[in-house]
mmCIF file of C-alpha atoms and ligand atoms in Angstrom:
data_model
loop_
_atom_site.group_PDB
_atom_site.id
_atom_site.type_symbol
_atom_site.label_atom_id
_atom_site.label_comp_id
_atom_site.label_asym_id
_atom_site.label_seq_id
_atom_site.Cartn_x
_atom_site.Cartn_y
_atom_site.Cartn_z
ATOM 1 C CA UNK A 1 0.000 0.000 0.000
ATOM 2 C CA UNK A 2 1.375 3.476 -0.865
ATOM 3 C CA UNK A 3 1.664 6.139 1.853
ATOM 4 C CA UNK A 4 -0.331 9.343 1.437
ATOM 5 C CA UNK A 5 2.556 11.786 1.149
ATOM 6 C CA UNK A 6 0.133 14.725 1.044
ATOM 7 C CA UNK A 7 -1.230 13.987 4.509
ATOM 8 C CA UNK A 8 -1.266 17.214 6.549
ATOM 9 C CA UNK A 9 1.523 17.400 9.129
ATOM 10 C CA UNK A 10 2.503 19.274 12.266
ATOM 11 C CA UNK A 11 4.745 22.275 11.649
ATOM 12 C CA UNK A 12 7.034 21.631 14.618
ATOM 13 C CA UNK A 13 5.456 23.328 17.640
ATOM 14 C CA UNK A 14 4.026 26.137 15.485
ATOM 15 C CA UNK A 15 0.857 24.573 14.081
ATOM 16 C CA UNK A 16 -0.614 21.100 14.602
ATOM 17 C CA UNK A 17 -1.723 20.479 11.051
ATOM 18 C CA UNK A 18 -0.530 22.172 7.823
ATOM 19 C CA UNK A 19 -0.171 21.142 4.159
ATOM 20 C CA UNK A 20 2.830 18.912 3.373
ATOM 21 C CA UNK A 21 3.760 21.145 0.438
ATOM 22 C CA UNK A 22 3.885 24.926 0.380
ATOM 23 C CA UNK A 23 3.904 27.121 -2.694
ATOM 24 C CA UNK A 24 7.201 29.001 -3.018
ATOM 25 C CA UNK A 25 6.072 32.427 -4.139
ATOM 26 C CA UNK A 26 9.520 33.813 -5.061
ATOM 27 C CA UNK A 27 9.050 33.441 -8.823
ATOM 28 C CA UNK A 28 5.502 34.855 -8.518
ATOM 29 C CA UNK A 29 7.019 38.284 -7.871
ATOM 30 C CA UNK A 30 8.694 38.002 -11.328
ATOM 31 C CA UNK A 31 12.441 37.643 -10.777
ATOM 32 C CA UNK A 32 13.944 37.143 -14.263
ATOM 33 C CA UNK A 33 17.518 37.625 -12.969
ATOM 34 C CA UNK A 34 17.047 34.621 -10.662
ATOM 35 C CA UNK A 35 14.692 32.347 -12.598
ATOM 36 C CA UNK A 36 15.378 33.431 -16.205
ATOM 37 C CA UNK A 37 11.744 34.312 -17.030
ATOM 38 C CA UNK A 38 9.062 36.895 -16.217
ATOM 39 C CA UNK A 39 5.721 36.181 -14.504
ATOM 40 C CA UNK A 40 2.632 38.360 -14.989
ATOM 41 C CA UNK A 41 0.573 39.621 -12.056
ATOM 42 C CA UNK A 42 -2.472 37.802 -13.455
ATOM 43 C CA UNK A 43 -0.642 34.448 -13.510
ATOM 44 C CA UNK A 44 0.731 35.025 -10.028
ATOM 45 C CA UNK A 45 -2.701 35.762 -8.563
ATOM 46 C CA UNK A 46 -4.285 32.794 -10.384
ATOM 47 C CA UNK A 47 -1.560 30.478 -9.010
ATOM 48 C CA UNK A 48 -2.072 31.664 -5.425
ATOM 49 C CA UNK A 49 -5.864 31.295 -5.709
ATOM 50 C CA UNK A 50 -5.514 27.777 -7.174
ATOM 51 C CA UNK A 51 -3.199 26.826 -4.296
ATOM 52 C CA UNK A 52 -5.579 28.122 -1.637
ATOM 53 C CA UNK A 53 -8.461 26.103 -3.121
ATOM 54 C CA UNK A 54 -6.328 22.933 -3.108
ATOM 55 C CA UNK A 55 -4.723 20.688 -0.473
ATOM 56 C CA UNK A 56 -1.521 22.755 -1.027
ATOM 57 C CA UNK A 57 -2.907 25.718 0.905
ATOM 58 C CA UNK A 58 0.353 26.949 2.414
ATOM 59 C CA UNK A 59 2.179 29.993 0.985
ATOM 60 C CA UNK A 60 5.881 30.811 1.377
ATOM 61 C CA UNK A 61 6.921 34.373 0.516
ATOM 62 C CA UNK A 62 9.487 36.998 1.579
ATOM 63 C CA UNK A 63 9.867 40.753 1.713
ATOM 64 C CA UNK A 64 12.937 40.382 -0.511
ATOM 65 C CA UNK A 65 11.258 38.602 -3.421
ATOM 66 C CA UNK A 66 11.241 41.239 -6.166
ATOM 67 C CA UNK A 67 11.499 43.714 -3.269
ATOM 68 C CA UNK A 68 7.950 43.205 -2.016
ATOM 69 C CA UNK A 69 6.266 42.367 -5.327
ATOM 70 C CA UNK A 70 5.757 38.696 -4.389
ATOM 71 C CA UNK A 71 4.069 39.693 -1.114
ATOM 72 C CA UNK A 72 2.024 42.391 -2.865
ATOM 73 C CA UNK A 73 0.686 39.885 -5.418
ATOM 74 C CA UNK A 74 -0.072 37.331 -2.672
ATOM 75 C CA UNK A 75 -1.933 40.131 -0.867
ATOM 76 C CA UNK A 76 -3.959 40.967 -4.006
ATOM 77 C CA UNK A 77 -5.065 37.328 -4.175
ATOM 78 C CA UNK A 78 -5.920 37.265 -0.451
ATOM 79 C CA UNK A 79 -8.004 40.447 -0.781
ATOM 80 C CA UNK A 80 -10.042 38.823 -3.579
ATOM 81 C CA UNK A 81 -11.143 36.011 -1.270
ATOM 82 C CA UNK A 82 -11.445 37.976 1.962
ATOM 83 C CA UNK A 83 -8.180 36.822 3.561
ATOM 84 C CA UNK A 84 -6.445 33.540 4.304
ATOM 85 C CA UNK A 85 -9.031 30.706 4.290
ATOM 86 C CA UNK A 86 -9.544 28.470 7.323
ATOM 87 C CA UNK A 87 -6.848 25.778 7.449
ATOM 88 C CA UNK A 88 -4.440 27.671 5.166
ATOM 89 C CA UNK A 89 -1.047 28.908 6.397
ATOM 90 C CA UNK A 90 1.264 31.741 5.338
ATOM 91 C CA UNK A 91 4.779 32.710 6.337
ATOM 92 C CA UNK A 92 7.156 35.423 5.205
ATOM 93 C CA UNK A 93 10.817 36.349 5.703
ATOM 94 C CA UNK A 94 12.531 39.590 6.622
ATOM 95 C CA UNK A 95 16.083 40.594 5.823
ATOM 96 C CA UNK A 96 18.210 43.245 4.176
ATOM 97 C CA UNK A 97 16.906 45.985 1.931
ATOM 98 C CA UNK A 98 18.111 46.291 -1.695
ATOM 99 C CA UNK A 99 21.038 48.523 -0.555
ATOM 100 C CA UNK A 100 22.283 45.729 1.723
ATOM 101 C CA UNK A 101 21.175 47.416 4.976
ATOM 102 C CA UNK A 102 20.269 44.627 7.437
ATOM 103 C CA UNK A 103 19.822 46.717 10.586
ATOM 104 C CA UNK A 104 17.059 46.064 13.122
ATOM 105 C CA UNK A 105 15.318 49.288 12.019
ATOM 106 C CA UNK A 106 15.255 48.123 8.393
ATOM 107 C CA UNK A 107 13.902 44.705 9.347
ATOM 108 C CA UNK A 108 11.177 46.313 11.446
ATOM 109 C CA UNK A 109 10.211 48.737 8.662
ATOM 110 C CA UNK A 110 10.112 45.962 6.105
ATOM 111 C CA UNK A 111 8.019 43.770 8.407
ATOM 112 C CA UNK A 112 5.393 46.538 8.641
ATOM 113 C CA UNK A 113 5.466 46.783 4.839
ATOM 114 C CA UNK A 114 4.863 42.989 4.707
ATOM 115 C CA UNK A 115 1.772 43.372 6.910
ATOM 116 C CA UNK A 116 0.418 46.006 4.506
ATOM 117 C CA UNK A 117 1.235 44.029 1.376
ATOM 118 C CA UNK A 118 -0.296 40.838 2.727
ATOM 119 C CA UNK A 119 -3.243 42.712 4.244
ATOM 120 C CA UNK A 120 -2.888 41.027 7.647
ATOM 121 C CA UNK A 121 -2.330 42.417 11.138
ATOM 122 C CA UNK A 122 -0.059 39.616 12.401
ATOM 123 C CA UNK A 123 1.919 36.739 10.932
ATOM 124 C CA UNK A 124 2.225 33.331 12.614
ATOM 125 C CA UNK A 125 5.756 32.611 11.372
ATOM 126 C CA UNK A 126 8.475 34.997 10.170
ATOM 127 C CA UNK A 127 11.981 33.947 9.136
ATOM 128 C CA UNK A 128 15.259 35.810 9.471
ATOM 129 C CA UNK A 129 16.136 35.775 5.760
ATOM 130 C CA UNK A 130 19.562 34.872 4.358
ATOM 131 C CA UNK A 131 21.661 36.006 7.351
ATOM 132 C CA UNK A 132 24.743 34.792 5.447
ATOM 133 C CA UNK A 133 24.831 38.295 3.975
ATOM 134 C CA UNK A 134 25.984 39.655 7.374
ATOM 135 C CA UNK A 135 28.322 38.409 10.109
ATOM 136 C CA UNK A 136 27.179 36.389 13.102
ATOM 137 C CA UNK A 137 27.952 39.358 15.373
ATOM 138 C CA UNK A 138 25.929 41.749 13.171
ATOM 139 C CA UNK A 139 22.944 39.403 13.276
ATOM 140 C CA UNK A 140 22.977 39.283 17.084
ATOM 141 C CA UNK A 141 24.066 42.879 17.835
ATOM 142 C CA UNK A 142 22.002 45.241 19.968
ATOM 143 C CA UNK A 143 19.791 47.042 17.442
ATOM 144 C CA UNK A 144 20.347 44.183 14.990
ATOM 145 C CA UNK A 145 17.870 42.035 13.050
ATOM 146 C CA UNK A 146 17.420 39.151 15.518
ATOM 147 C CA UNK A 147 16.645 41.572 18.323
ATOM 148 C CA UNK A 148 14.154 43.423 16.072
ATOM 149 C CA UNK A 149 12.306 40.204 15.199
ATOM 150 C CA UNK A 150 12.246 39.136 18.863
ATOM 151 C CA UNK A 151 10.729 42.523 19.781
ATOM 152 C CA UNK A 152 8.023 42.133 17.108
ATOM 153 C CA UNK A 153 7.274 38.668 18.485
ATOM 154 C CA UNK A 154 7.101 40.051 22.038
ATOM 155 C CA UNK A 155 4.620 42.703 20.790
ATOM 156 C CA UNK A 156 2.445 39.858 19.452
ATOM 157 C CA UNK A 157 2.808 40.838 15.792
ATOM 158 C CA UNK A 158 4.756 37.640 15.021
ATOM 159 C CA UNK A 159 3.833 34.211 16.405
ATOM 160 C CA UNK A 160 7.104 32.309 15.924
ATOM 161 C CA UNK A 161 10.583 32.976 14.522
ATOM 162 C CA UNK A 162 12.462 30.897 12.002
ATOM 163 C CA UNK A 163 15.763 31.118 10.168
ATOM 164 C CA UNK A 164 16.048 30.679 6.381
ATOM 165 C CA UNK A 165 19.339 30.603 4.566
ATOM 166 C CA UNK A 166 21.998 28.787 2.618
ATOM 167 C CA UNK A 167 25.279 27.729 4.240
ATOM 168 C CA UNK A 168 24.658 24.615 6.313
ATOM 169 C CA UNK A 169 27.228 25.375 9.051
ATOM 170 C CA UNK A 170 25.672 28.806 9.579
ATOM 171 C CA UNK A 171 22.163 27.350 9.716
ATOM 172 C CA UNK A 172 23.292 24.810 12.330
ATOM 173 C CA UNK A 173 24.668 27.647 14.459
ATOM 174 C CA UNK A 174 21.334 29.499 14.301
ATOM 175 C CA UNK A 175 19.424 26.298 15.146
ATOM 176 C CA UNK A 176 21.715 25.722 18.154
ATOM 177 C CA UNK A 177 21.006 29.257 19.458
ATOM 178 C CA UNK A 178 17.608 28.014 20.704
ATOM 179 C CA UNK A 179 15.837 31.191 19.486
ATOM 180 C CA UNK A 180 14.149 29.740 16.395
ATOM 181 C CA UNK A 181 11.205 27.354 16.034
ATOM 182 C CA UNK A 182 11.683 26.656 12.313
ATOM 183 C CA UNK A 183 14.442 26.410 9.734
ATOM 184 C CA UNK A 184 14.371 26.613 5.916
ATOM 185 C CA UNK A 185 17.166 25.083 3.871
ATOM 186 C CA UNK A 186 17.202 25.305 0.078
ATOM 187 C CA UNK A 187 18.734 23.405 -2.844
ATOM 188 C CA UNK A 188 20.739 21.347 -0.311
ATOM 189 C CA UNK A 189 18.481 18.353 0.122
ATOM 190 C CA UNK A 190 17.623 17.122 -3.350
ATOM 191 C CA UNK A 191 18.411 14.123 -5.510
ATOM 192 C CA UNK A 192 21.552 16.000 -6.614
ATOM 193 C CA UNK A 193 22.855 17.633 -3.422
ATOM 194 C CA UNK A 194 22.339 16.477 0.212
ATOM 195 C CA UNK A 195 24.658 18.863 2.065
ATOM 196 C CA UNK A 196 21.834 19.742 4.489
ATOM 197 C CA UNK A 197 21.560 16.190 5.840
ATOM 198 C CA UNK A 198 23.169 16.965 9.272
ATOM 199 C CA UNK A 199 21.074 20.136 9.592
ATOM 200 C CA UNK A 200 17.844 18.198 9.014
ATOM 201 C CA UNK A 201 18.788 15.654 11.689
ATOM 202 C CA UNK A 202 19.762 18.263 14.276
ATOM 203 C CA UNK A 203 16.765 20.525 13.699
ATOM 204 C CA UNK A 204 14.286 17.625 13.766
ATOM 205 C CA UNK A 205 15.841 16.262 16.994
ATOM 206 C CA UNK A 206 15.454 19.686 18.590
ATOM 207 C CA UNK A 207 11.757 19.780 17.584
ATOM 208 C CA UNK A 208 12.040 22.610 15.051
ATOM 209 C CA UNK A 209 9.843 22.679 11.973
ATOM 210 C CA UNK A 210 12.128 21.741 9.072
ATOM 211 C CA UNK A 211 11.190 23.189 5.673
ATOM 212 C CA UNK A 212 12.991 21.947 2.580
ATOM 213 C CA UNK A 213 12.851 24.494 -0.252
ATOM 214 C CA UNK A 214 13.676 23.925 -3.910
ATOM 215 C CA UNK A 215 13.310 20.131 -4.181
ATOM 216 C CA UNK A 216 13.813 20.552 -7.953
ATOM 217 C CA UNK A 217 17.101 22.411 -7.421
ATOM 218 C CA UNK A 218 15.327 25.520 -8.790
ATOM 219 C CA UNK A 219 13.961 23.696 -11.858
ATOM 220 C CA UNK A 220 16.424 21.184 -13.375
ATOM 221 C CA UNK A 221 14.701 18.226 -11.665
ATOM 222 C CA UNK A 222 11.236 19.379 -12.781
ATOM 223 C CA UNK A 223 11.769 20.580 -16.331
ATOM 224 C CA UNK A 224 14.656 18.149 -16.947
ATOM 225 C CA UNK A 225 18.370 18.792 -17.570
ATOM 226 C CA UNK A 226 17.919 19.183 -21.344
ATOM 227 C CA UNK A 227 15.404 22.017 -21.015
ATOM 228 C CA UNK A 228 16.672 23.745 -17.840
ATOM 229 C CA UNK A 229 20.349 22.975 -17.079
ATOM 230 C CA UNK A 230 20.471 25.348 -14.082
ATOM 231 C CA UNK A 231 20.906 24.455 -10.400
ATOM 232 C CA UNK A 232 20.323 26.877 -7.517
ATOM 233 C CA UNK A 233 19.804 29.918 -9.769
ATOM 234 C CA UNK A 234 22.876 29.524 -11.924
ATOM 235 C CA UNK A 235 24.178 27.415 -14.792
ATOM 236 C CA UNK A 236 24.627 23.900 -13.391
ATOM 237 C CA UNK A 237 28.113 22.370 -13.387
ATOM 238 C CA UNK A 238 28.563 19.659 -15.981
ATOM 239 C CA UNK A 239 28.848 16.950 -13.276
ATOM 240 C CA UNK A 240 25.443 17.891 -11.860
ATOM 241 C CA UNK A 241 23.888 17.955 -15.335
ATOM 242 C CA UNK A 242 25.318 14.473 -16.063
ATOM 243 C CA UNK A 243 23.904 13.143 -12.796
ATOM 244 C CA UNK A 244 20.526 14.741 -13.537
ATOM 245 C CA UNK A 245 20.510 12.887 -16.875
ATOM 246 C CA UNK A 246 21.239 9.634 -15.019
ATOM 247 C CA UNK A 247 18.269 10.234 -12.678
ATOM 248 C CA UNK A 248 16.186 11.117 -15.731
ATOM 249 C CA UNK A 249 17.191 7.814 -17.428
ATOM 250 C CA UNK A 250 16.262 5.754 -14.355
ATOM 251 C CA UNK A 251 12.882 7.479 -14.092
ATOM 252 C CA UNK A 252 12.204 7.116 -17.827
ATOM 253 C CA UNK A 253 12.885 3.363 -17.673
ATOM 254 C CA UNK A 254 10.335 3.024 -14.856
ATOM 255 C CA UNK A 255 7.779 5.357 -16.479
ATOM 256 C CA UNK A 256 8.096 7.851 -13.612
ATOM 257 C CA UNK A 257 8.363 11.635 -14.118
ATOM 258 C CA UNK A 258 11.709 12.912 -12.794
ATOM 259 C CA UNK A 259 9.793 15.610 -10.895
ATOM 260 C CA UNK A 260 7.760 12.970 -9.043
ATOM 261 C CA UNK A 261 10.934 11.289 -7.760
ATOM 262 C CA UNK A 262 12.531 14.651 -6.863
ATOM 263 C CA UNK A 263 9.436 15.796 -4.972
ATOM 264 C CA UNK A 264 8.803 12.509 -3.176
ATOM 265 C CA UNK A 265 12.469 12.304 -2.147
ATOM 266 C CA UNK A 266 11.702 15.278 0.114
ATOM 267 C CA UNK A 267 8.130 14.347 1.075
ATOM 268 C CA UNK A 268 9.191 10.860 2.232
ATOM 269 C CA UNK A 269 11.801 12.134 4.678
ATOM 270 C CA UNK A 270 10.355 12.004 8.214
ATOM 271 C CA UNK A 271 12.598 14.888 9.355
ATOM 272 C CA UNK A 272 10.982 17.303 6.876
ATOM 273 C CA UNK A 273 7.769 19.033 7.983
ATOM 274 C CA UNK A 274 7.120 20.871 4.733
ATOM 275 C CA UNK A 275 8.526 20.953 1.200
ATOM 276 C CA UNK A 276 8.521 24.349 -0.537
ATOM 277 C CA UNK A 277 7.967 24.138 -4.299
ATOM 278 C CA UNK A 278 8.229 27.121 -6.651
ATOM 279 C CA UNK A 279 5.689 27.375 -9.460
ATOM 280 C CA UNK A 280 4.168 30.078 -11.617
ATOM 281 C CA UNK A 281 1.034 28.721 -13.282
ATOM 282 C CA UNK A 282 -2.257 27.551 -11.779
ATOM 283 C CA UNK A 283 -2.091 24.174 -13.569
ATOM 284 C CA UNK A 284 1.112 23.415 -11.622
ATOM 285 C CA UNK A 285 -0.998 22.769 -8.501
ATOM 286 C CA UNK A 286 -2.686 19.657 -9.904
ATOM 287 C CA UNK A 287 0.585 18.539 -11.545
ATOM 288 C CA UNK A 288 2.292 18.780 -8.144
ATOM 289 C CA UNK A 289 -0.482 16.756 -6.503
ATOM 290 C CA UNK A 290 -0.112 14.136 -9.234
ATOM 291 C CA UNK A 291 3.678 13.997 -8.699
ATOM 292 C CA UNK A 292 3.173 13.572 -4.949
ATOM 293 C CA UNK A 293 0.687 10.737 -5.531
ATOM 294 C CA UNK A 294 2.676 8.980 -8.286
ATOM 295 C CA UNK A 295 3.182 5.305 -7.480
ATOM 296 C CA UNK A 296 6.969 4.958 -7.766
ATOM 297 C CA UNK A 297 8.043 1.290 -7.857
ATOM 298 C CA UNK A 298 10.466 0.098 -5.160
ATOM 299 C CA UNK A 299 12.908 -0.966 -7.908
ATOM 300 C CA UNK A 300 12.998 2.630 -9.161
ATOM 301 C CA UNK A 301 13.781 3.934 -5.660
ATOM 302 C CA UNK A 302 16.513 1.291 -5.283
ATOM 303 C CA UNK A 303 18.212 2.581 -8.412
ATOM 304 C CA UNK A 304 17.724 6.251 -7.503
ATOM 305 C CA UNK A 305 19.119 5.817 -4.002
ATOM 306 C CA UNK A 306 22.148 3.882 -5.319
ATOM 307 C CA UNK A 307 23.233 6.877 -7.446
ATOM 308 C CA UNK A 308 26.010 9.193 -6.211
ATOM 309 C CA UNK A 309 25.145 12.738 -5.088
ATOM 310 C CA UNK A 310 26.970 15.851 -3.829
ATOM 311 C CA UNK A 311 27.647 16.218 -0.099
ATOM 312 C CA UNK A 312 29.525 19.514 -0.378
ATOM 313 C CA UNK A 313 27.754 22.744 0.482
ATOM 314 C CA UNK A 314 26.864 25.120 -2.364
ATOM 315 C CA UNK A 315 28.564 28.457 -2.708
ATOM 316 C CA UNK A 316 25.244 30.356 -2.801
HETATM 317 N N1 NAP B 401 16.617 31.505 1.458
HETATM 318 C C1 NAP B 401 15.382 31.047 1.338
HETATM 319 O O1 NAP B 401 14.581 31.154 2.241
HETATM 320 C C2 NAP B 401 14.932 30.380 0.071
HETATM 321 C C3 NAP B 401 15.860 30.071 -0.909
HETATM 322 C C4 NAP B 401 15.417 29.430 -2.043
HETATM 323 C C5 NAP B 401 14.045 29.169 -2.215
HETATM 324 N N2 NAP B 401 13.165 29.538 -1.265
HETATM 325 C C6 NAP B 401 11.708 29.323 -1.455
HETATM 326 O O2 NAP B 401 11.501 28.037 -1.940
HETATM 327 C C7 NAP B 401 10.760 28.093 -3.149
HETATM 328 C C8 NAP B 401 11.125 26.914 -4.018
HETATM 329 O O3 NAP B 401 12.379 27.087 -4.589
HETATM 330 P P1 NAP B 401 12.568 27.414 -6.143
HETATM 331 O O4 NAP B 401 11.308 27.962 -6.694
HETATM 332 O O5 NAP B 401 13.775 28.244 -6.217
HETATM 333 O O6 NAP B 401 12.941 26.014 -6.777
HETATM 334 P P2 NAP B 401 12.163 24.631 -7.024
HETATM 335 O O7 NAP B 401 10.941 24.538 -6.215
HETATM 336 O O8 NAP B 401 13.192 23.577 -6.882
HETATM 337 O O9 NAP B 401 11.829 24.717 -8.574
HETATM 338 C C9 NAP B 401 10.993 25.704 -9.107
HETATM 339 C C10 NAP B 401 10.977 25.504 -10.601
HETATM 340 O O10 NAP B 401 10.352 24.251 -10.887
HETATM 341 C C11 NAP B 401 9.422 24.440 -11.914
HETATM 342 N N3 NAP B 401 8.278 23.577 -11.734
HETATM 343 C C12 NAP B 401 7.517 23.444 -10.624
HETATM 344 N N4 NAP B 401 6.528 22.576 -10.841
HETATM 345 C C13 NAP B 401 6.674 22.165 -12.124
HETATM 346 C C14 NAP B 401 5.928 21.272 -12.941
HETATM 347 N N5 NAP B 401 4.844 20.651 -12.479
HETATM 348 N N6 NAP B 401 6.352 21.081 -14.211
HETATM 349 C C15 NAP B 401 7.432 21.732 -14.703
HETATM 350 N N7 NAP B 401 8.165 22.599 -13.975
HETATM 351 C C16 NAP B 401 7.769 22.814 -12.689
HETATM 352 C C17 NAP B 401 8.977 25.867 -11.831
HETATM 353 O O11 NAP B 401 8.590 26.245 -13.136
HETATM 354 P P3 NAP B 401 7.352 27.194 -13.507
HETATM 355 O O12 NAP B 401 7.789 28.571 -13.139
HETATM 356 O O13 NAP B 401 7.272 26.985 -14.999
HETATM 357 O O14 NAP B 401 6.123 26.743 -12.780
HETATM 358 C C18 NAP B 401 10.244 26.566 -11.352
HETATM 359 O O15 NAP B 401 11.051 26.920 -12.470
HETATM 360 C C19 NAP B 401 11.066 29.476 -3.735
HETATM 361 O O16 NAP B 401 10.067 29.881 -4.622
HETATM 362 C C20 NAP B 401 11.142 30.297 -2.481
HETATM 363 O O17 NAP B 401 9.829 30.710 -2.134
HETATM 364 C C21 NAP B 401 13.578 30.105 -0.106
#
């Protein structure tokens, strides 16, 4: 019997029961420098509305995505339906402004802009976003961003704090601080790269909600290495492209879409509370559900799991 990988799950200690997959709304802001294509406001709103009507009713956004445009478009969709529906969940992330200023004042100002964009008066979960752009001491300084987020939580405007970023060693340090209830890693726990493995174990043992973003490595494992030979927002190295073709071959032989294997690789992991998938068209919602429900034969998994993968952390 196959497991229902879309079964709703606890989000650590934050919420008892949320969707297993959240919609990564970064590309919905239209970020052609990052994703290589534009997204219209109409498509973005239609994608958010389709998500909220589906079992994938969890939205991931950030103040930084197209400098507020992702949040603004999510907010336009929410206004159309009178706010976040019952059972749906939304989180955002706060970090530096486009000039690189990551002070506590900036984070606080941007958080208030997020409330306006999203048309809400409080947010259950807010992440410190990409703190690798500043030093550890800057993050924790008096008047710095962590202190600002803690103050907003103490005021009741934020329910819980999380940390979202890249470098695994840095993420582990933030998890060990004991201040955060959730952690987002990205592009580091996929078929191609599993550098985040120790972070997932530590965070899950400590009871944090663990969110795994970019299970397709930003697209190569969904669109396929021939069509989209990019990994983590840049041209993929030839070794990664070759390995993606090997995964593609295995899946083809078993009649399984590569995206189904890439998505289920994350959904199956008991340490992961939620998998964040980027998408920019409403029809992607049903495709994602179909990938999550795809019956992947055990022999296919045996071959997939026998393939080599990268352990080394990514540069970005
Ligand atoms: N520091 C952080 O906190 C951080 C970092 C990275 C990512 N994230 C979050 O995680 C989310 C997910 O990461 P990601 O979007 O970079 O990468 P991803 O989820 O690995 O891949 C997204 C790509 O996959 C494609 N795709 C999705 N479903 C597809 C389908 N059914 N068929 C064909 N292609 C499909 C999308 O194409 P279409 O556009 O054509 O739908 C998009 O190009 C982001 O959107 C962001 O919200 C957070």
